[in-house]
Amino acid sequence: MKSAMNYSCLLCILVLLPALCHCQDPFTPSRATYYGSPYCYGTPTGACGYGEYGRTIDGYVTGVSRLYRNGSGCGACYQVRCTEPQCTGEGAYVVVTDYGEGDRTDFILSTRSYAKMAKPDDYQTKQLFAYGVVEVEFRRVPCRYPGQNLLVSVSEHSRNPSYLAIILLYVAGTNDVTAAEYWQDDYQGWKRMRRAYGAMFDTQTPPRGDLYLRFQVGGSWVQPKRAFPADWKAGAVYDSQVQLN
C-alpha cells in the first residue's frame, strides 16, 4: 500500500510539473522605442480613445503596432525588458493605450516606461535613451488594479438620447474586451454595439430609460451589478461595481 501511494504521488508530480512550468507566457523578442512627449504619458489623443487615462496609471503606457489587433489589444498589459547592458532584468510593466509604428518595433513606450527598463542610474538611463531603438523581449501579463472596479466612461461625443459611446477602464486580468451590448426593452433582447475604434464601443440607437450593459471579456459575459441612469451624461464615469481578476 505504501509503495502504491508513493507511485501515485510521483505520478501527480509528473503530471502537474508541466503545468507549473508553463504558468507564465514565454518572452518574445522584439524592438522598442519611445515617444517624444515631454509629459511622459504618451499621447492623450491616442488610437485607443482613452484620453488622459495614462495619467491615472502613472504614465506607464505604450503604443503598439501588431499587438493593437484592430483595437481589441487596447488595455492589455505587458512586461517589456531590454537586453542592453544598461537594462534591468525586470524591465517595465506597461498598458496599451495607443497605436504606433516605429523602426520594426512592437512598442513605442512613454519616456517614463522606457526609463523604467534602465538600471537606476542617470548615466545608464541616458545611454539607453541615446540608442533610440533597443532590442527587447516581452510577454503578456495580468493587469492589476487593486481595489479598483471596472469603470464605464461615457465619451464626451455622446449625446443623450441619440448617440452613446463608451470605453471601459481598469480592465484587469489577461482577457481582451471583444464586445459590448445593451438591453433593448422593446424586443426583450441584447443589441450589439459597434466597435467605433480602439477601445470605444458606440450605438446610434441607445435605449430609453435605464441603461443595462454587458461586456464580453475573454469567453465570458460581464454585467454591471445595476443599471446606469436614464439621464446618463457625456463625460461621466460610472462604477460597474464589478471587479475582474
PDB file of C-alpha atoms in Angstrom:
ATOM      1  CA  MET A   1       0.000   0.000   0.000  1.00  0.00           C
ATOM      2  CA  LYS A   2       2.826   2.429   0.869  1.00  0.00           C
ATOM      3  CA  SER A   3       4.540   1.802  -2.495  1.00  0.00           C
ATOM      4  CA  ALA A   4       1.273   2.375  -4.349  1.00  0.00           C
ATOM      5  CA  MET A   5       0.770   5.684  -2.518  1.00  0.00           C
ATOM      6  CA  ASN A   6       4.333   6.798  -3.339  1.00  0.00           C
ATOM      7  CA  TYR A   7       3.801   5.889  -7.003  1.00  0.00           C
ATOM      8  CA  SER A   8       0.550   7.909  -7.065  1.00  0.00           C
ATOM      9  CA  CYS A   9       2.291  10.939  -5.562  1.00  0.00           C
ATOM     10  CA  LEU A  10       5.117  10.677  -8.088  1.00  0.00           C
ATOM     11  CA  LEU A  11       2.589  10.418 -10.933  1.00  0.00           C
ATOM     12  CA  CYS A  12       0.788  13.565  -9.679  1.00  0.00           C
ATOM     13  CA  ILE A  13       4.074  15.482  -9.565  1.00  0.00           C
ATOM     14  CA  LEU A  14       4.974  14.396 -13.108  1.00  0.00           C
ATOM     15  CA  VAL A  15       1.521  15.423 -14.401  1.00  0.00           C
ATOM     16  CA  LEU A  16       1.472  18.781 -12.604  1.00  0.00           C
ATOM     17  CA  LEU A  17       5.058  19.787 -13.293  1.00  0.00           C
ATOM     18  CA  PRO A  18       4.494  20.873 -16.923  1.00  0.00           C
ATOM     19  CA  ALA A  19       1.529  23.000 -15.837  1.00  0.00           C
ATOM     20  CA  LEU A  20       3.610  24.677 -13.154  1.00  0.00           C
ATOM     21  CA  CYS A  21       6.450  25.328 -15.553  1.00  0.00           C
ATOM     22  CA  HIS A  22       4.171  26.965 -18.119  1.00  0.00           C
ATOM     23  CA  CYS A  23       2.161  29.141 -15.769  1.00  0.00           C
ATOM     24  CA  GLN A  24       3.688  32.239 -17.388  1.00  0.00           C
ATOM     25  CA  ASP A  25       3.983  33.011 -21.072  1.00  0.00           C
ATOM     26  CA  PRO A  26       7.492  32.875 -22.523  1.00  0.00           C
ATOM     27  CA  PHE A  27       9.191  36.074 -23.654  1.00  0.00           C
ATOM     28  CA  THR A  28       9.063  37.071 -27.325  1.00  0.00           C
ATOM     29  CA  PRO A  29      11.933  39.031 -28.923  1.00  0.00           C
ATOM     30  CA  SER A  30      11.127  42.416 -30.463  1.00  0.00           C
ATOM     31  CA  ARG A  31      12.210  46.064 -30.559  1.00  0.00           C
ATOM     32  CA  ALA A  32      11.046  49.187 -28.736  1.00  0.00           C
ATOM     33  CA  THR A  33      11.416  52.948 -28.969  1.00  0.00           C
ATOM     34  CA  TYR A  34       9.777  55.861 -27.113  1.00  0.00           C
ATOM     35  CA  TYR A  35       7.514  58.854 -27.572  1.00  0.00           C
ATOM     36  CA  GLY A  36       8.985  62.322 -27.569  1.00  0.00           C
ATOM     37  CA  SER A  37       6.246  63.567 -25.249  1.00  0.00           C
ATOM     38  CA  PRO A  38       7.596  65.888 -22.536  1.00  0.00           C
ATOM     39  CA  TYR A  39       4.839  64.752 -20.172  1.00  0.00           C
ATOM     40  CA  CYS A  40       5.892  61.087 -20.186  1.00  0.00           C
ATOM     41  CA  TYR A  41       2.345  59.835 -20.795  1.00  0.00           C
ATOM     42  CA  GLY A  42       2.404  59.081 -24.499  1.00  0.00           C
ATOM     43  CA  THR A  43      -0.351  60.829 -26.424  1.00  0.00           C
ATOM     44  CA  PRO A  44      -3.737  61.712 -24.861  1.00  0.00           C
ATOM     45  CA  THR A  45      -5.390  61.565 -28.290  1.00  0.00           C
ATOM     46  CA  GLY A  46      -4.262  58.001 -28.891  1.00  0.00           C
ATOM     47  CA  ALA A  47      -5.877  55.384 -31.118  1.00  0.00           C
ATOM     48  CA  CYS A  48      -7.484  53.530 -28.203  1.00  0.00           C
ATOM     49  CA  GLY A  49      -9.636  56.515 -27.231  1.00  0.00           C
ATOM     50  CA  TYR A  50      -8.519  56.602 -23.591  1.00  0.00           C
ATOM     51  CA  GLY A  51      -7.740  60.320 -23.453  1.00  0.00           C
ATOM     52  CA  GLU A  52      -5.860  61.194 -20.263  1.00  0.00           C
ATOM     53  CA  TYR A  53      -6.142  57.646 -18.901  1.00  0.00           C
ATOM     54  CA  GLY A  54      -2.335  57.343 -18.913  1.00  0.00           C
ATOM     55  CA  ARG A  55      -2.091  59.903 -16.124  1.00  0.00           C
ATOM     56  CA  THR A  56      -4.246  57.786 -13.832  1.00  0.00           C
ATOM     57  CA  ILE A  57      -1.902  54.807 -14.200  1.00  0.00           C
ATOM     58  CA  ASP A  58       1.273  56.825 -13.621  1.00  0.00           C
ATOM     59  CA  GLY A  59       2.180  57.111 -17.289  1.00  0.00           C
ATOM     60  CA  TYR A  60       3.434  53.550 -17.715  1.00  0.00           C
ATOM     61  CA  VAL A  61       1.795  53.272 -21.116  1.00  0.00           C
ATOM     62  CA  THR A  62       2.734  52.223 -24.623  1.00  0.00           C
ATOM     63  CA  GLY A  63       1.660  52.347 -28.230  1.00  0.00           C
ATOM     64  CA  VAL A  64       1.809  49.072 -30.144  1.00  0.00           C
ATOM     65  CA  SER A  65       1.643  48.006 -33.778  1.00  0.00           C
ATOM     66  CA  ARG A  66       0.678  44.368 -34.460  1.00  0.00           C
ATOM     67  CA  LEU A  67      -0.419  43.923 -30.811  1.00  0.00           C
ATOM     68  CA  TYR A  68      -3.102  46.566 -31.375  1.00  0.00           C
ATOM     69  CA  ARG A  69      -5.258  43.922 -33.097  1.00  0.00           C
ATOM     70  CA  ASN A  70      -7.833  46.333 -34.508  1.00  0.00           C
ATOM     71  CA  GLY A  71      -8.384  47.812 -31.055  1.00  0.00           C
ATOM     72  CA  SER A  72      -9.017  44.615 -29.096  1.00  0.00           C
ATOM     73  CA  GLY A  73      -5.433  44.863 -27.811  1.00  0.00           C
ATOM     74  CA  CYS A  74      -6.162  48.165 -26.077  1.00  0.00           C
ATOM     75  CA  GLY A  75      -5.827  47.881 -22.309  1.00  0.00           C
ATOM     76  CA  ALA A  76      -3.598  44.791 -22.438  1.00  0.00           C
ATOM     77  CA  CYS A  77      -0.612  44.729 -20.072  1.00  0.00           C
ATOM     78  CA  TYR A  78       2.902  43.612 -20.942  1.00  0.00           C
ATOM     79  CA  GLN A  79       6.244  43.156 -19.260  1.00  0.00           C
ATOM     80  CA  VAL A  80       8.874  44.649 -21.556  1.00  0.00           C
ATOM     81  CA  ARG A  81      12.583  44.404 -20.825  1.00  0.00           C
ATOM     82  CA  CYS A  82      15.536  45.424 -22.959  1.00  0.00           C
ATOM     83  CA  THR A  83      18.666  43.366 -23.492  1.00  0.00           C
ATOM     84  CA  GLU A  84      21.385  46.046 -23.465  1.00  0.00           C
ATOM     85  CA  PRO A  85      23.970  46.197 -20.609  1.00  0.00           C
ATOM     86  CA  GLN A  86      22.153  49.252 -19.221  1.00  0.00           C
ATOM     87  CA  CYS A  87      18.937  47.267 -18.685  1.00  0.00           C
ATOM     88  CA  THR A  88      17.453  45.559 -15.643  1.00  0.00           C
ATOM     89  CA  GLY A  89      16.129  42.008 -15.654  1.00  0.00           C
ATOM     90  CA  GLU A  90      12.691  43.209 -14.567  1.00  0.00           C
ATOM     91  CA  GLY A  91      12.023  45.851 -17.196  1.00  0.00           C
ATOM     92  CA  ALA A  92       8.786  47.841 -17.282  1.00  0.00           C
ATOM     93  CA  TYR A  93       5.135  46.863 -16.899  1.00  0.00           C
ATOM     94  CA  VAL A  94       3.027  48.828 -19.372  1.00  0.00           C
ATOM     95  CA  VAL A  95      -0.582  49.234 -20.524  1.00  0.00           C
ATOM     96  CA  VAL A  96      -1.510  49.575 -24.205  1.00  0.00           C
ATOM     97  CA  THR A  97      -3.213  52.931 -24.784  1.00  0.00           C
ATOM     98  CA  ASP A  98      -2.281  53.760 -28.389  1.00  0.00           C
ATOM     99  CA  TYR A  99      -1.264  52.530 -31.820  1.00  0.00           C
ATOM    100  CA  GLY A 100       2.141  53.385 -33.225  1.00  0.00           C
ATOM    101  CA  GLU A 101       4.743  52.142 -35.685  1.00  0.00           C
ATOM    102  CA  GLY A 102       8.484  52.659 -35.289  1.00  0.00           C
ATOM    103  CA  ASP A 103      11.590  51.130 -36.827  1.00  0.00           C
ATOM    104  CA  ARG A 104      10.403  47.492 -36.822  1.00  0.00           C
ATOM    105  CA  THR A 105       9.160  47.976 -33.260  1.00  0.00           C
ATOM    106  CA  ASP A 106       6.268  46.376 -31.415  1.00  0.00           C
ATOM    107  CA  PHE A 107       6.335  49.030 -28.689  1.00  0.00           C
ATOM    108  CA  ILE A 108       6.519  52.815 -28.580  1.00  0.00           C
ATOM    109  CA  LEU A 109       6.877  53.416 -24.860  1.00  0.00           C
ATOM    110  CA  SER A 110       6.204  56.547 -22.881  1.00  0.00           C
ATOM    111  CA  THR A 111       9.507  58.064 -21.773  1.00  0.00           C
ATOM    112  CA  ARG A 112       8.650  57.025 -18.221  1.00  0.00           C
ATOM    113  CA  SER A 113       8.216  53.397 -19.288  1.00  0.00           C
ATOM    114  CA  TYR A 114      11.368  53.460 -21.405  1.00  0.00           C
ATOM    115  CA  ALA A 115      13.403  54.843 -18.486  1.00  0.00           C
ATOM    116  CA  LYS A 116      11.965  52.136 -16.217  1.00  0.00           C
ATOM    117  CA  MET A 117      13.804  49.488 -18.256  1.00  0.00           C
ATOM    118  CA  ALA A 118      17.186  51.026 -17.366  1.00  0.00           C
ATOM    119  CA  LYS A 119      19.236  50.414 -14.254  1.00  0.00           C
ATOM    120  CA  PRO A 120      18.560  53.055 -11.566  1.00  0.00           C
ATOM    121  CA  ASP A 121      21.439  55.303 -12.549  1.00  0.00           C
ATOM    122  CA  ASP A 122      21.212  58.571 -14.514  1.00  0.00           C
ATOM    123  CA  TYR A 123      24.197  57.717 -16.709  1.00  0.00           C
ATOM    124  CA  GLN A 124      22.785  54.283 -17.606  1.00  0.00           C
ATOM    125  CA  THR A 125      19.383  55.836 -18.366  1.00  0.00           C
ATOM    126  CA  LYS A 126      20.914  58.473 -20.656  1.00  0.00           C
ATOM    127  CA  GLN A 127      22.830  55.792 -22.520  1.00  0.00           C
ATOM    128  CA  LEU A 128      19.623  53.815 -23.033  1.00  0.00           C
ATOM    129  CA  PHE A 129      17.805  56.851 -24.434  1.00  0.00           C
ATOM    130  CA  ALA A 130      20.755  57.504 -26.745  1.00  0.00           C
ATOM    131  CA  TYR A 131      20.088  54.207 -28.540  1.00  0.00           C
ATOM    132  CA  GLY A 132      16.689  55.478 -29.688  1.00  0.00           C
ATOM    133  CA  VAL A 133      15.589  51.933 -30.540  1.00  0.00           C
ATOM    134  CA  VAL A 134      16.536  48.895 -28.449  1.00  0.00           C
ATOM    135  CA  GLU A 135      16.171  45.146 -28.682  1.00  0.00           C
ATOM    136  CA  VAL A 136      13.629  43.920 -26.138  1.00  0.00           C
ATOM    137  CA  GLU A 137      11.721  40.853 -25.116  1.00  0.00           C
ATOM    138  CA  PHE A 138       8.136  40.929 -23.872  1.00  0.00           C
ATOM    139  CA  ARG A 139       5.277  38.829 -22.573  1.00  0.00           C
ATOM    140  CA  ARG A 140       1.625  39.425 -21.724  1.00  0.00           C
ATOM    141  CA  VAL A 141       0.941  39.731 -18.002  1.00  0.00           C
ATOM    142  CA  PRO A 142      -2.258  40.261 -15.992  1.00  0.00           C
ATOM    143  CA  CYS A 143      -3.339  43.859 -15.480  1.00  0.00           C
ATOM    144  CA  ARG A 144      -3.734  44.552 -11.766  1.00  0.00           C
ATOM    145  CA  TYR A 145      -5.717  47.423 -10.255  1.00  0.00           C
ATOM    146  CA  PRO A 146      -6.030  46.603  -6.534  1.00  0.00           C
ATOM    147  CA  GLY A 147      -9.296  47.828  -5.046  1.00  0.00           C
ATOM    148  CA  GLN A 148     -10.416  49.301  -8.368  1.00  0.00           C
ATOM    149  CA  ASN A 149     -13.681  48.285 -10.043  1.00  0.00           C
ATOM    150  CA  LEU A 150     -14.258  48.179 -13.775  1.00  0.00           C
ATOM    151  CA  LEU A 151     -15.348  51.683 -14.838  1.00  0.00           C
ATOM    152  CA  VAL A 152     -17.562  52.693 -17.760  1.00  0.00           C
ATOM    153  CA  SER A 153     -16.526  56.039 -19.219  1.00  0.00           C
ATOM    154  CA  VAL A 154     -19.092  57.810 -21.443  1.00  0.00           C
ATOM    155  CA  SER A 155     -17.359  59.583 -24.315  1.00  0.00           C
ATOM    156  CA  GLU A 156     -17.752  63.344 -24.477  1.00  0.00           C
ATOM    157  CA  HIS A 157     -19.003  62.869 -28.041  1.00  0.00           C
ATOM    158  CA  SER A 158     -22.116  61.097 -26.696  1.00  0.00           C
ATOM    159  CA  ARG A 159     -25.499  62.838 -26.910  1.00  0.00           C
ATOM    160  CA  ASN A 160     -28.366  61.533 -24.845  1.00  0.00           C
ATOM    161  CA  PRO A 161     -30.673  60.128 -26.230  1.00  0.00           C
ATOM    162  CA  SER A 162     -29.380  59.943 -29.825  1.00  0.00           C
ATOM    163  CA  TYR A 163     -25.818  58.656 -29.537  1.00  0.00           C
ATOM    164  CA  LEU A 164     -23.871  56.695 -26.918  1.00  0.00           C
ATOM    165  CA  ALA A 165     -20.163  55.852 -26.958  1.00  0.00           C
ATOM    166  CA  ILE A 166     -18.381  54.137 -24.065  1.00  0.00           C
ATOM    167  CA  ILE A 167     -14.908  52.996 -23.067  1.00  0.00           C
ATOM    168  CA  LEU A 168     -14.049  50.521 -20.307  1.00  0.00           C
ATOM    169  CA  LEU A 169     -11.303  51.484 -17.868  1.00  0.00           C
ATOM    170  CA  TYR A 170      -9.334  49.317 -15.420  1.00  0.00           C
ATOM    171  CA  VAL A 171      -9.910  46.001 -17.191  1.00  0.00           C
ATOM    172  CA  ALA A 172      -7.953  43.601 -15.002  1.00  0.00           C
ATOM    173  CA  GLY A 173      -6.557  40.182 -15.897  1.00  0.00           C
ATOM    174  CA  THR A 174      -5.328  38.999 -19.295  1.00  0.00           C
ATOM    175  CA  ASN A 175      -8.569  38.937 -21.267  1.00  0.00           C
ATOM    176  CA  ASP A 176      -9.492  41.291 -24.104  1.00  0.00           C
ATOM    177  CA  VAL A 177     -12.820  43.125 -24.272  1.00  0.00           C
ATOM    178  CA  THR A 178     -14.226  41.743 -27.522  1.00  0.00           C
ATOM    179  CA  ALA A 179     -17.832  43.008 -27.489  1.00  0.00           C
ATOM    180  CA  ALA A 180     -20.313  45.286 -25.729  1.00  0.00           C
ATOM    181  CA  GLU A 181     -24.117  45.037 -25.736  1.00  0.00           C
ATOM    182  CA  TYR A 182     -27.086  46.924 -24.290  1.00  0.00           C
ATOM    183  CA  TRP A 183     -30.522  45.655 -23.331  1.00  0.00           C
ATOM    184  CA  GLN A 184     -33.297  46.702 -25.717  1.00  0.00           C
ATOM    185  CA  ASP A 185     -36.554  46.564 -23.778  1.00  0.00           C
ATOM    186  CA  ASP A 186     -38.938  46.854 -26.706  1.00  0.00           C
ATOM    187  CA  TYR A 187     -37.939  43.486 -28.139  1.00  0.00           C
ATOM    188  CA  GLN A 188     -36.554  41.923 -24.956  1.00  0.00           C
ATOM    189  CA  GLY A 189     -33.068  41.204 -26.194  1.00  0.00           C
ATOM    190  CA  TRP A 190     -29.446  42.345 -26.193  1.00  0.00           C
ATOM    191  CA  LYS A 191     -28.171  44.506 -29.069  1.00  0.00           C
ATOM    192  CA  ARG A 192     -24.535  44.592 -30.130  1.00  0.00           C
ATOM    193  CA  MET A 193     -22.664  47.891 -30.009  1.00  0.00           C
ATOM    194  CA  ARG A 194     -20.223  48.761 -32.783  1.00  0.00           C
ATOM    195  CA  ARG A 195     -16.503  48.961 -32.083  1.00  0.00           C
ATOM    196  CA  ALA A 196     -16.075  52.536 -33.281  1.00  0.00           C
ATOM    197  CA  TYR A 197     -12.294  52.470 -32.919  1.00  0.00           C
ATOM    198  CA  GLY A 198      -9.756  51.284 -30.384  1.00  0.00           C
ATOM    199  CA  ALA A 199     -11.454  50.517 -27.076  1.00  0.00           C
ATOM    200  CA  MET A 200     -14.567  52.585 -27.856  1.00  0.00           C
ATOM    201  CA  PHE A 201     -17.968  50.985 -28.493  1.00  0.00           C
ATOM    202  CA  ASP A 202     -20.945  53.015 -29.701  1.00  0.00           C
ATOM    203  CA  THR A 203     -24.557  52.969 -30.876  1.00  0.00           C
ATOM    204  CA  GLN A 204     -26.819  55.484 -32.585  1.00  0.00           C
ATOM    205  CA  THR A 205     -29.900  53.873 -31.057  1.00  0.00           C
ATOM    206  CA  PRO A 206     -29.321  53.834 -27.287  1.00  0.00           C
ATOM    207  CA  PRO A 207     -32.266  52.571 -25.263  1.00  0.00           C
ATOM    208  CA  ARG A 208     -34.713  54.850 -23.482  1.00  0.00           C
ATOM    209  CA  GLY A 209     -34.847  54.522 -19.734  1.00  0.00           C
ATOM    210  CA  ASP A 210     -32.243  52.891 -17.520  1.00  0.00           C
ATOM    211  CA  LEU A 211     -29.156  51.664 -19.339  1.00  0.00           C
ATOM    212  CA  TYR A 212     -28.260  47.993 -18.935  1.00  0.00           C
ATOM    213  CA  LEU A 213     -24.896  46.986 -20.394  1.00  0.00           C
ATOM    214  CA  ARG A 214     -22.819  43.843 -20.604  1.00  0.00           C
ATOM    215  CA  PHE A 215     -19.334  43.148 -21.955  1.00  0.00           C
ATOM    216  CA  GLN A 216     -17.650  40.111 -23.424  1.00  0.00           C
ATOM    217  CA  VAL A 217     -14.325  39.715 -21.663  1.00  0.00           C
ATOM    218  CA  GLY A 218     -12.436  36.689 -22.892  1.00  0.00           C
ATOM    219  CA  GLY A 219     -15.040  33.968 -23.310  1.00  0.00           C
ATOM    220  CA  SER A 220     -17.448  35.243 -20.649  1.00  0.00           C
ATOM    221  CA  TRP A 221     -20.041  37.997 -20.372  1.00  0.00           C
ATOM    222  CA  VAL A 222     -19.611  40.511 -17.558  1.00  0.00           C
ATOM    223  CA  GLN A 223     -22.586  42.598 -16.472  1.00  0.00           C
ATOM    224  CA  PRO A 224     -22.544  45.567 -14.063  1.00  0.00           C
ATOM    225  CA  LYS A 225     -24.485  44.908 -10.882  1.00  0.00           C
ATOM    226  CA  ARG A 226     -27.011  47.648 -11.573  1.00  0.00           C
ATOM    227  CA  ALA A 227     -28.304  49.721 -14.460  1.00  0.00           C
ATOM    228  CA  PHE A 228     -26.852  53.120 -15.261  1.00  0.00           C
ATOM    229  CA  PRO A 229     -29.253  56.064 -15.017  1.00  0.00           C
ATOM    230  CA  ALA A 230     -31.516  57.011 -17.906  1.00  0.00           C
ATOM    231  CA  ASP A 231     -30.125  60.546 -17.780  1.00  0.00           C
ATOM    232  CA  TRP A 232     -26.535  59.367 -18.381  1.00  0.00           C
ATOM    233  CA  LYS A 233     -24.276  62.223 -19.347  1.00  0.00           C
ATOM    234  CA  ALA A 234     -21.409  62.707 -21.778  1.00  0.00           C
ATOM    235  CA  GLY A 235     -18.079  62.756 -19.937  1.00  0.00           C
ATOM    236  CA  ALA A 236     -19.434  60.879 -16.918  1.00  0.00           C
ATOM    237  CA  VAL A 237     -17.678  57.822 -15.489  1.00  0.00           C
ATOM    238  CA  TYR A 238     -19.830  55.130 -13.897  1.00  0.00           C
ATOM    239  CA  ASP A 239     -18.739  52.379 -11.496  1.00  0.00           C
ATOM    240  CA  SER A 240     -19.801  48.919 -12.671  1.00  0.00           C
ATOM    241  CA  GLN A 241     -19.376  47.566  -9.121  1.00  0.00           C
ATOM    242  CA  VAL A 242     -17.693  44.577 -10.765  1.00  0.00           C
ATOM    243  CA  GLN A 243     -14.065  43.611 -10.244  1.00  0.00           C
ATOM    244  CA  LEU A 244     -12.258  41.439 -12.783  1.00  0.00           C
ATOM    245  CA  ASN A 245      -9.433  39.031 -11.993  1.00  0.00           C
TER     246      ASN A 245
END
